[in-house]
Structure formats: structure tokens, C-alpha cells
Coordinates of C-alpha atoms in Angstrom, one line a residue:
M1 CA -10.6 -14.3 -34.2
Y2 CA -7.0 -13.3 -33.9
A3 CA -5.9 -16.3 -35.9
T4 CA -7.3 -18.7 -38.4
I5 CA -6.7 -22.4 -38.8
N6 CA -4.2 -21.7 -41.6
D7 CA -2.4 -19.2 -39.4
V8 CA -1.9 -21.8 -36.7
D9 CA -0.6 -24.3 -39.3
E10 CA 1.8 -21.6 -40.7
I11 CA 3.1 -20.3 -37.4
A12 CA 3.2 -23.3 -35.2
G13 CA 3.0 -26.1 -37.7
V14 CA 0.0 -27.7 -36.0
S15 CA -3.3 -28.5 -37.6
V16 CA -6.2 -27.9 -35.2
D17 CA -10.0 -27.9 -35.3
L18 CA -12.2 -24.9 -34.8
S19 CA -13.2 -25.7 -31.2
T20 CA -9.5 -25.8 -30.2
L21 CA -8.9 -22.5 -32.0
K22 CA -11.9 -20.9 -30.1
K23 CA -10.6 -22.2 -26.7
A24 CA -7.2 -20.8 -27.4
Q25 CA -8.7 -17.5 -28.5
A26 CA -10.6 -17.2 -25.2
I27 CA -7.5 -18.1 -23.2
I28 CA -5.4 -15.4 -25.0
E29 CA -8.2 -12.8 -24.6
T30 CA -8.2 -13.6 -20.8
A31 CA -4.4 -13.5 -20.5
S32 CA -4.0 -10.3 -22.5
G33 CA -6.8 -8.5 -20.7
R34 CA -8.4 -7.4 -24.0
P35 CA -11.2 -8.8 -26.0
E36 CA -10.7 -9.0 -29.8
E37 CA -13.2 -6.1 -30.4
L38 CA -11.0 -3.6 -28.5
V39 CA -7.7 -4.4 -30.3
T40 CA -7.2 -1.8 -33.1
D41 CA -3.5 -1.6 -33.5
P42 CA -2.2 -3.9 -36.3
T43 CA 1.0 -4.6 -34.5
D44 CA -0.9 -5.8 -31.4
A45 CA -3.1 -8.0 -33.7
I46 CA 0.1 -9.7 -35.1
W47 CA 1.4 -10.5 -31.6
L48 CA -2.0 -11.8 -30.5
R49 CA -2.2 -13.9 -33.7
K50 CA 1.1 -15.5 -32.8
A51 CA 0.0 -16.0 -29.2
V52 CA -3.2 -17.9 -30.3
A53 CA -1.1 -20.1 -32.6
Y54 CA 1.4 -20.9 -29.8
Q55 CA -1.5 -21.6 -27.4
C56 CA -3.1 -24.0 -30.0
A57 CA 0.2 -25.9 -30.3
Y58 CA 0.4 -26.1 -26.5
M59 CA -3.1 -27.5 -26.4
E60 CA -2.5 -29.8 -29.4
E61 CA -2.8 -33.3 -27.8
D62 CA -5.6 -32.6 -25.4
P63 CA -7.4 -29.2 -25.8
T64 CA -9.1 -29.6 -22.4
S65 CA -5.9 -30.4 -20.4
V66 CA -5.2 -26.8 -19.7
F67 CA -8.4 -26.6 -17.7
E68 CA -7.6 -29.6 -15.6
Q69 CA -3.9 -29.6 -14.7
P70 CA -2.9 -28.6 -11.2
N71 CA -0.3 -25.9 -10.6
L72 CA 1.9 -28.3 -8.6
E73 CA 5.5 -27.2 -8.2
S74 CA 6.8 -30.0 -6.1
Y75 CA 5.6 -33.1 -4.2
S76 CA 7.4 -35.1 -1.6
H77 CA 6.0 -38.5 -0.4
G78 CA 7.3 -38.4 3.2
D79 CA 4.6 -36.6 5.2
D80 CA 2.8 -35.9 1.9
K81 CA 4.0 -32.4 1.3
M82 CA 2.7 -30.5 -1.8
V83 CA 4.0 -27.1 -2.9
M84 CA 1.7 -25.2 -5.3
G85 CA 3.5 -23.0 -7.9
T86 CA 2.8 -19.5 -9.2
K87 CA 3.3 -20.3 -12.9
K88 CA 0.4 -20.1 -15.3
V89 CA 0.2 -23.7 -16.4
W90 CA -2.8 -23.0 -18.6
L91 CA -0.9 -20.6 -20.8
S92 CA 1.8 -21.5 -23.3
P93 CA 5.2 -19.9 -22.4
L94 CA 5.6 -18.7 -26.0
A95 CA 2.1 -17.2 -25.9
Q96 CA 2.9 -15.5 -22.7
E97 CA 6.0 -14.0 -24.3
A98 CA 4.0 -12.7 -27.2
I99 CA 1.4 -11.2 -24.9
T100 CA 4.1 -9.2 -23.2
R101 CA 4.8 -7.4 -26.5
V102 CA 1.4 -5.8 -27.0
S103 CA 1.2 -2.1 -26.5
W104 CA -0.9 -2.0 -23.4
R105 CA 1.4 -4.2 -21.5
K106 CA 4.5 -2.2 -22.1
S107 CA 6.1 0.2 -19.6
R108 CA 4.5 3.6 -19.2
F109 CA 7.8 5.5 -18.6
V110 CA 7.5 9.2 -19.0
S111 CA 10.7 11.3 -19.5
F112 CA 11.1 14.9 -18.8
P113 CA 13.5 17.3 -20.4
P114 CA 16.6 18.1 -18.3
T115 CA 16.2 21.0 -15.9
N116 CA 18.7 23.7 -15.0
Y117 CA 18.2 23.5 -11.3
R118 CA 20.2 26.6 -10.4
K119 CA 18.1 28.7 -12.9
E120 CA 14.8 27.1 -11.6
K121 CA 15.8 27.8 -7.9
R122 CA 16.6 31.4 -8.7
R123 CA 13.3 31.8 -10.4
Q124 CA 11.4 30.3 -7.4
D125 CA 13.4 32.6 -5.0
C126 CA 12.5 35.7 -7.1
E127 CA 8.9 34.6 -7.2
T128 CA 8.8 34.0 -3.4
S129 CA 10.5 37.3 -2.7
W130 CA 7.9 39.1 -4.9
M131 CA 5.0 37.4 -3.1
R132 CA 6.4 38.3 0.3
N133 CA 6.8 42.0 -0.7
R134 CA 3.2 42.1 -2.1
W135 CA 1.3 40.1 0.5
W136 CA -0.6 43.2 1.7
S137 CA -2.0 43.9 -1.8
W138 CA -4.1 40.7 -1.8

């Protein structure tokens, strides 16, 4: 488990039972895309512990409500128009914010050292010239 009942009380100020904690754990594992067994980085474990605590607080009054609520964005009575939303209503907004901080959800930006383009162009031209003069030796 990412969090214990005492962790939830300490972080979110909510007292929960073990079944609510297990449901929150399963939701966070699903939302983060990693089961607990694959998380080895201690920083990731801290963020996921907070995410479970926030999810428990979100599920405090009715632990099963996250499985039943519709993702309804708006409803108008005239001609009965319903617009379904794209938000994840089953996930606490604070838990979602904590999940974005884990290492495997961060940007994979790769930087390259600056290149001297004139020097590189000259090197390529010299190499091309050498290959053109030596084509017959292949």
C-alpha cells in the first residue's frame, strides 16, 4: 500500500477504514499507470502516498460514489440536452496533481549541445568531396 490509515489521517485529516483505503489505492494505481510493485523511487512513493490520501478524502462520505457518478458537464431541460464532460470525476483533483509529479509522467525532453553549423557544414563538404574523388576505389 502506498499509504496507511495513519498517513491518510496525517495528510488529509480524514479517518478512513481499510476498504476505502484499498479502493483509493486501486484507483491511484489505475490513474498513475503503475502498480505498487513497480514503484522503486522513494520520491515517486511520496507523491503516490499523498495521492492515495487525497483520494481517500475525496471518497470520504461515500466510498462507492466515484464508481457511480456520471461525467455530466451540463444539462438543459428544453429538448433534454445533456453534454458529457471529459474530466475524470472518479479521481480527486489533488490526487491528479500529485500523480503528474511522478517521474514516469514528466517530460522526456532531450537537449543536445550547441553545434557550430559552419564547422559542421565544412566537415560534411570535405567528406563528400573525398567520397566523390574516391568512388572508383570501392
